[in-house]
PDB file of C-alpha atoms and ligand atoms in Angstrom:
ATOM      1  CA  UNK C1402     104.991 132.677 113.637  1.00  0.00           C
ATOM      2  CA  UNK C1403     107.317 131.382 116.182  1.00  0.00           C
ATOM      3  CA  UNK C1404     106.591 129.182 118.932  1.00  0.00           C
ATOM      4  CA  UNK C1405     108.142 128.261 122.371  1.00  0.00           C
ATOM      5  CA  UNK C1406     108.095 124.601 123.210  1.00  0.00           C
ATOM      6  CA  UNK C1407     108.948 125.181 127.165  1.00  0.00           C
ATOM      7  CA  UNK C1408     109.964 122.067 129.171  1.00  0.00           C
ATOM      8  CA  UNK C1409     112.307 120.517 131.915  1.00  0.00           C
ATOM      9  CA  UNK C1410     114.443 118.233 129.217  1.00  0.00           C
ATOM     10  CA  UNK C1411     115.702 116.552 132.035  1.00  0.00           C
ATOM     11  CA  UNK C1412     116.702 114.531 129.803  1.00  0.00           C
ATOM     12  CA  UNK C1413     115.350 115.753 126.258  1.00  0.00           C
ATOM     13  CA  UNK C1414     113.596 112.257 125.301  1.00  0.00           C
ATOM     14  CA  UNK C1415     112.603 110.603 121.524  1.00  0.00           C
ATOM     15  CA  UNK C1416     109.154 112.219 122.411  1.00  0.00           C
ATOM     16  CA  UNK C1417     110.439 115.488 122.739  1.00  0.00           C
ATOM     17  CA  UNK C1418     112.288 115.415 119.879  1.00  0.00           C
ATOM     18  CA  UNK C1419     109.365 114.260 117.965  1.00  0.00           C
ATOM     19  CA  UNK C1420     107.133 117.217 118.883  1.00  0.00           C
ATOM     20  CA  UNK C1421     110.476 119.344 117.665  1.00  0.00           C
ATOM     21  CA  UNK C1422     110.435 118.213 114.454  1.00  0.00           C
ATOM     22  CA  UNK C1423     106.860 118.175 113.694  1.00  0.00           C
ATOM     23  CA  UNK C1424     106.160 121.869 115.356  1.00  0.00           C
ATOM     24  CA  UNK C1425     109.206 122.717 113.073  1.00  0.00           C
ATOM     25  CA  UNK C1426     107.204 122.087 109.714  1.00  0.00           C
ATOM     26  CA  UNK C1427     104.082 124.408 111.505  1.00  0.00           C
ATOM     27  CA  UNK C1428     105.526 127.192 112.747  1.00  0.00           C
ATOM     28  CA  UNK C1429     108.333 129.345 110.977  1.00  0.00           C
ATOM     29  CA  UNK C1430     110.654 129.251 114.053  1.00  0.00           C
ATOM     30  CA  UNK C1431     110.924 127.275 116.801  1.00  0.00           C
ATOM     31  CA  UNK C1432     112.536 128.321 120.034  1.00  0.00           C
ATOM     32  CA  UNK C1433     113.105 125.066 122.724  1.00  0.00           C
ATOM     33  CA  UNK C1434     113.499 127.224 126.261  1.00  0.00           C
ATOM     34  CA  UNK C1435     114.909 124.856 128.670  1.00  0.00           C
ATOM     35  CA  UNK C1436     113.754 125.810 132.552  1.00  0.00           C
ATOM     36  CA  UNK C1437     115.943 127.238 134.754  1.00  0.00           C
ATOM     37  CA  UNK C1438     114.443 126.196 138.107  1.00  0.00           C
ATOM     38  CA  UNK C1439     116.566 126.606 141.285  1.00  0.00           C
ATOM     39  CA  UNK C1440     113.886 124.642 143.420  1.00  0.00           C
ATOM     40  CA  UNK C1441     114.240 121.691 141.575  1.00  0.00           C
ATOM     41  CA  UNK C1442     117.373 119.175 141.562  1.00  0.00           C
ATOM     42  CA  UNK C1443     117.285 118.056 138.013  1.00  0.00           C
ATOM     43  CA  UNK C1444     120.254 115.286 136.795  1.00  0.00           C
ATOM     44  CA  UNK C1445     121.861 117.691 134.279  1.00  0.00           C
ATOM     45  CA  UNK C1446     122.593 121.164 134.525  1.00  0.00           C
ATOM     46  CA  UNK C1447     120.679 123.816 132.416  1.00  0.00           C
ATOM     47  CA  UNK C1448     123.586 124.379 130.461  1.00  0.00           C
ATOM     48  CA  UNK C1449     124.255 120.756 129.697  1.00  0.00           C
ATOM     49  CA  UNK C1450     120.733 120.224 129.161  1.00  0.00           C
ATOM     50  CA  UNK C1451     120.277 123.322 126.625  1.00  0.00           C
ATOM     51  CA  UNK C1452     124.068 121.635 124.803  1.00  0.00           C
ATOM     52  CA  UNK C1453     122.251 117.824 124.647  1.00  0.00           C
ATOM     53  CA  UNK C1454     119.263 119.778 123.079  1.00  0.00           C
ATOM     54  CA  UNK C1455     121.345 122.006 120.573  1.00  0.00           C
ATOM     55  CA  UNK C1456     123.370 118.664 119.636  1.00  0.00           C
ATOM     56  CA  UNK C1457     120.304 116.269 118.380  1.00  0.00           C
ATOM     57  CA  UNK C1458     118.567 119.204 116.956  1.00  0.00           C
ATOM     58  CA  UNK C1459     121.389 120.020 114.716  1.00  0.00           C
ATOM     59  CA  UNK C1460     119.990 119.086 111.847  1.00  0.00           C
ATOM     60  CA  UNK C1461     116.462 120.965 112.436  1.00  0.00           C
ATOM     61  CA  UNK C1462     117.659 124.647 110.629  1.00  0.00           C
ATOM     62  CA  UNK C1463     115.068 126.663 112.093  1.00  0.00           C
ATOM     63  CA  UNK C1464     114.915 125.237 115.609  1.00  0.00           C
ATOM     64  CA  UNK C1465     117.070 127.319 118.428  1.00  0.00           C
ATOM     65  CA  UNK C1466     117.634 126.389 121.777  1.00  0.00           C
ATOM     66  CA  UNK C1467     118.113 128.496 125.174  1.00  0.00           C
ATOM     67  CA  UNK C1468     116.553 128.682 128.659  1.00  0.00           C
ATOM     68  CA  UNK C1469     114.976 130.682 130.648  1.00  0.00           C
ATOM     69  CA  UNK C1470     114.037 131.632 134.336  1.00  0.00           C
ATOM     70  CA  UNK C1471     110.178 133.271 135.580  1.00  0.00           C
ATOM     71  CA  UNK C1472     107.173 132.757 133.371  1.00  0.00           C
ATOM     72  CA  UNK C1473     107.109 131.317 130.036  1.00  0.00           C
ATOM     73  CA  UNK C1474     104.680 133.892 128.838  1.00  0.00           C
ATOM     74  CA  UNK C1475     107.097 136.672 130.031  1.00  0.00           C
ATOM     75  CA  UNK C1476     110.064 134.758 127.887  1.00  0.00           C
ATOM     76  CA  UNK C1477     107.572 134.157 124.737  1.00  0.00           C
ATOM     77  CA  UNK C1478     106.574 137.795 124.720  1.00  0.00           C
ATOM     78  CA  UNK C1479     110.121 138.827 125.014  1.00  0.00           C
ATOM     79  CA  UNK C1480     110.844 136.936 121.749  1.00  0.00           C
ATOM     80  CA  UNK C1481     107.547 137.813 120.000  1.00  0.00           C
ATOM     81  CA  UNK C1482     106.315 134.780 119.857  1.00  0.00           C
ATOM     82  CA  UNK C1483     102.633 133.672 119.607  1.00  0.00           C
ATOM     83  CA  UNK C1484     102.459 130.233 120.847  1.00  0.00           C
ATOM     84  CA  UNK C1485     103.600 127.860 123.450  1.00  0.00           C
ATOM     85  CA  UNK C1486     104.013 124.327 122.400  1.00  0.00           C
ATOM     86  CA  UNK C1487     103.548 121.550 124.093  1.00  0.00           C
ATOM     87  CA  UNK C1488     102.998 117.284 123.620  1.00  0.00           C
ATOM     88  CA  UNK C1489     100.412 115.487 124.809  1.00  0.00           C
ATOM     89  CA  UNK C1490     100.756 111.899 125.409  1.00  0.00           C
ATOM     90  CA  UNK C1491      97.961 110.242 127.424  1.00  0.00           C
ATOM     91  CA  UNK C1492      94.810 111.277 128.705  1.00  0.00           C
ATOM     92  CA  UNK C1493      96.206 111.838 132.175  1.00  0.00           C
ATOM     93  CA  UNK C1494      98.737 114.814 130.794  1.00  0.00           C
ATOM     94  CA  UNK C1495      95.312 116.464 129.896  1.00  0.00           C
ATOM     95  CA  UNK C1496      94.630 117.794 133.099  1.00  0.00           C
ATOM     96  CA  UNK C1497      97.766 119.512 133.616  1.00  0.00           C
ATOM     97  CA  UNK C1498      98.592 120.841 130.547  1.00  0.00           C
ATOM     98  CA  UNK C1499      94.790 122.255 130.576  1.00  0.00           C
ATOM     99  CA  UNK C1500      95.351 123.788 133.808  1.00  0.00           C
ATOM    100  CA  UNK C1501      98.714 125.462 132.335  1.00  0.00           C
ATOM    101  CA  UNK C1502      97.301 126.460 129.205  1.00  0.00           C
ATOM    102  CA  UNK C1503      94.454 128.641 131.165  1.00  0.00           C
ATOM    103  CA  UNK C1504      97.046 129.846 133.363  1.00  0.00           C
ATOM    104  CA  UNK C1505      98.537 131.369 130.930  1.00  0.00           C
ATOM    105  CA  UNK C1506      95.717 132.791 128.785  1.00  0.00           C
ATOM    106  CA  UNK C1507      95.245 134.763 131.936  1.00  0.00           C
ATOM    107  CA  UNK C1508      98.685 136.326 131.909  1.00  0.00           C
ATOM    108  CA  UNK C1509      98.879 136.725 128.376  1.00  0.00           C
ATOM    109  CA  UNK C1510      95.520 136.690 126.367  1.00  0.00           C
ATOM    110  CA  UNK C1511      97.227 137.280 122.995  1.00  0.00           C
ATOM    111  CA  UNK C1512      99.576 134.378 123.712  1.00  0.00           C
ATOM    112  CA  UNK C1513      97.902 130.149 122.403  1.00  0.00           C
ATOM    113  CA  UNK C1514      99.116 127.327 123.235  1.00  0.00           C
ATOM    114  CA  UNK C1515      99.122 124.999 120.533  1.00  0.00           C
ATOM    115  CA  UNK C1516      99.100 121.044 121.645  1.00  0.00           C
ATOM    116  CA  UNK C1517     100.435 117.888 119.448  1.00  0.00           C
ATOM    117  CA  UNK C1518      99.654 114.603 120.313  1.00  0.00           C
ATOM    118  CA  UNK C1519     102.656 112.324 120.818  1.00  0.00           C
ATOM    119  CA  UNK C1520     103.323 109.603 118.072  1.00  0.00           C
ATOM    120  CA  UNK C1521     101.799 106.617 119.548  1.00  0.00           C
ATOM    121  CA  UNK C1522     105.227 104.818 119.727  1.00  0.00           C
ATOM    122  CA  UNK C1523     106.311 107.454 122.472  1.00  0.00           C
ATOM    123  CA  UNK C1524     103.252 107.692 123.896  1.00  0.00           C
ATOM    124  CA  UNK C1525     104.767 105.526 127.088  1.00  0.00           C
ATOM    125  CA  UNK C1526     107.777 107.646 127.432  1.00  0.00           C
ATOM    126  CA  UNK C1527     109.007 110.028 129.935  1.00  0.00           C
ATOM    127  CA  UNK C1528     112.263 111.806 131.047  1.00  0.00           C
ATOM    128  CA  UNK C1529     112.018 109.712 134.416  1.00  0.00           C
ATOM    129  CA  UNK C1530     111.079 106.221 132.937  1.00  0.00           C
ATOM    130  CA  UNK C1531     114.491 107.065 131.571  1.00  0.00           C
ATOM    131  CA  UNK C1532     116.362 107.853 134.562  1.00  0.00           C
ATOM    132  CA  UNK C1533     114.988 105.171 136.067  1.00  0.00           C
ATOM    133  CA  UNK C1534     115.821 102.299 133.660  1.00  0.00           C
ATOM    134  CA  UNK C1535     119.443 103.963 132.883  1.00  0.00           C
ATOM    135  CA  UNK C1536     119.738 103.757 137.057  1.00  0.00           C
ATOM    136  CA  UNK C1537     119.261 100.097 136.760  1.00  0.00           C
ATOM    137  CA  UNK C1538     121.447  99.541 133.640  1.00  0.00           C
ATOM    138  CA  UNK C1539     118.974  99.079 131.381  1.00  0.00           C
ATOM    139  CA  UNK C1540     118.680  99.818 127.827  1.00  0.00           C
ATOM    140  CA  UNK C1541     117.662 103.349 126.882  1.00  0.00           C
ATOM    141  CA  UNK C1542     119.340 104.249 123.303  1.00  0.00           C
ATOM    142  CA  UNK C1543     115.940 103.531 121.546  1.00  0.00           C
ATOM    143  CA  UNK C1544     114.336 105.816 124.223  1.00  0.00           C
ATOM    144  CA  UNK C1545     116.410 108.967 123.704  1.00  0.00           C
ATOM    145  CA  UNK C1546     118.953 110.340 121.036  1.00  0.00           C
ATOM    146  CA  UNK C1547     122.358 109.055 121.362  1.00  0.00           C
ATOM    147  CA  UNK C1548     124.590 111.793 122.641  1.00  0.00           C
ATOM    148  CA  UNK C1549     122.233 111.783 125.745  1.00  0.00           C
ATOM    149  CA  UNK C1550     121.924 108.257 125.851  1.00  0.00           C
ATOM    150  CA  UNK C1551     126.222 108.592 126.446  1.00  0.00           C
ATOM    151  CA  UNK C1552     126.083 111.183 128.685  1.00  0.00           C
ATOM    152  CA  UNK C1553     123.372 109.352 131.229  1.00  0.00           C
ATOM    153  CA  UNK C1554     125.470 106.230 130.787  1.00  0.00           C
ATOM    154  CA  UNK C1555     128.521 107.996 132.027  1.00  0.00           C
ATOM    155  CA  UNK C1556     126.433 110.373 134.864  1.00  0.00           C
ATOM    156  CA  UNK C1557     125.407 106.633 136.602  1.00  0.00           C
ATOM    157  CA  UNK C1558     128.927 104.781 135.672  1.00  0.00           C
ATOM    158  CA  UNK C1559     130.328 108.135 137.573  1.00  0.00           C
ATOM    159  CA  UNK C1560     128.164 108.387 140.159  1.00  0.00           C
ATOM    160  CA  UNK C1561     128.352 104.587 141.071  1.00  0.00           C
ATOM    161  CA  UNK C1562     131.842 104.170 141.010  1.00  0.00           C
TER     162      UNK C1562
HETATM  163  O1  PNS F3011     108.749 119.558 131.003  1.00  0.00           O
HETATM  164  P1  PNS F3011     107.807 120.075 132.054  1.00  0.00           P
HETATM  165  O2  PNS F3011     108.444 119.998 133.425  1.00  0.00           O
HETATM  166  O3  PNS F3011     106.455 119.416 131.994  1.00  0.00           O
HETATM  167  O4  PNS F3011     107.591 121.642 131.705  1.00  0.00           O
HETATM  168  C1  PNS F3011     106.798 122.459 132.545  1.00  0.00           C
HETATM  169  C2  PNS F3011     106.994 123.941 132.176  1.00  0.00           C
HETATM  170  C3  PNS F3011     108.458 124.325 132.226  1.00  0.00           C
HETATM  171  C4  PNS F3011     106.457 124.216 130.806  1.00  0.00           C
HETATM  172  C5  PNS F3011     106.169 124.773 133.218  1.00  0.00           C
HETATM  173  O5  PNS F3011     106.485 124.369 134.510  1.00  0.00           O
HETATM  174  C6  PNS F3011     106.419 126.276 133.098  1.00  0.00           C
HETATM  175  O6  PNS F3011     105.995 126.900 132.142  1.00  0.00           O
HETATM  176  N1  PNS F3011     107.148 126.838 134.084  1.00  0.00           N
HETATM  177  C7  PNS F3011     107.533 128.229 134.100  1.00  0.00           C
HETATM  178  C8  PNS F3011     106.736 129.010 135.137  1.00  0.00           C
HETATM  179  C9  PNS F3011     105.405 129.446 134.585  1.00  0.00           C
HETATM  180  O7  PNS F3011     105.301 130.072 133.551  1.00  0.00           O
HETATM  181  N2  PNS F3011     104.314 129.110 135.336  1.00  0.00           N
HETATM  182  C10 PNS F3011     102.974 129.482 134.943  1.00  0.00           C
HETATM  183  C11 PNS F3011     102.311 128.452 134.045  1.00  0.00           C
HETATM  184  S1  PNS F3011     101.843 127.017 134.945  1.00  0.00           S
END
């Protein structure tokens, strides 16, 4: 069975990761489809995004990484895959990812989404709590893996200089 863990990754954070390497040990593949959305302004490109992802997940031998543009469904049934993956952290993600889920039952009934709760220690975490303590120099290398802990180190050293 493979499953599509769909997302923004902007940046991939510790909790993401997390949810990669457990869904790795359910399903037999796991494909990470980054989200190519030209209405949003994200910090790093899709390209760089889908490289940061590829680079932490190295060591993961069935996980692949790639975007995608349009519907998820549309990009899981054009890889045959069954499920959509996706974390839950707190009970205030519950409304939208319940809202998504039944979305997408109704464009693809033969397509579940499958949801794992967040370990508890990431439970806090999001890709713009990190963006916004990195913004303000704080510390962020025990929030997300190291080569994207670099990269948004250099993005604000850039960007303020
Ligand atoms: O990391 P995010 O931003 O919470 O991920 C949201 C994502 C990419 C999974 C969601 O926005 C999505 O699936 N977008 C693609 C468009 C789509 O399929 N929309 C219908 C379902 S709501």
């Amino acid at each position: 069975m493979i499953a599509i863990y769909p997302g923004s990754f902007d940046p991939i954070t510790l909790g993401h990761l997390d949810i990669i390497e457990r869904g790795g040990k359910l399903f037999e593949h796991i494909i990470v489809a980054v989200l190519c959305n030209p209405n949003k302004h994200p910090l790093f490109s899709t390209e760089k995004r889908v490289e940061q992802i590829r680079e932490c997940t190295q060591h993961l031998t069935n996980v692949r990484v790639d975007s995608f543009t349009g519907l998820t469904v549309d990009y899981a049934r054009l890889h045959s895959a069954g499920v959509l993956l996706r974390g839950l952290r707190v009970l205030s993600d519950f409304e939208k990812e319940l809202q998504m889920a039944h979305t997408n039952k109704t464009l693809s009934e033969e397509i579940e989404t499958v949801f794992l709760a967040t370990t508890t220690e990431y439970s806090f975490l999001s890709s713009s709590t990190v963006k916004e303590i990195a913004q303000f120099g704080g510390p962020i290398s025990h929030l997300v893996p190291g080569n994207v802990a670099r990269d948004i180190y250099w993005y604000y050293r850039e960007s303020q200089s």
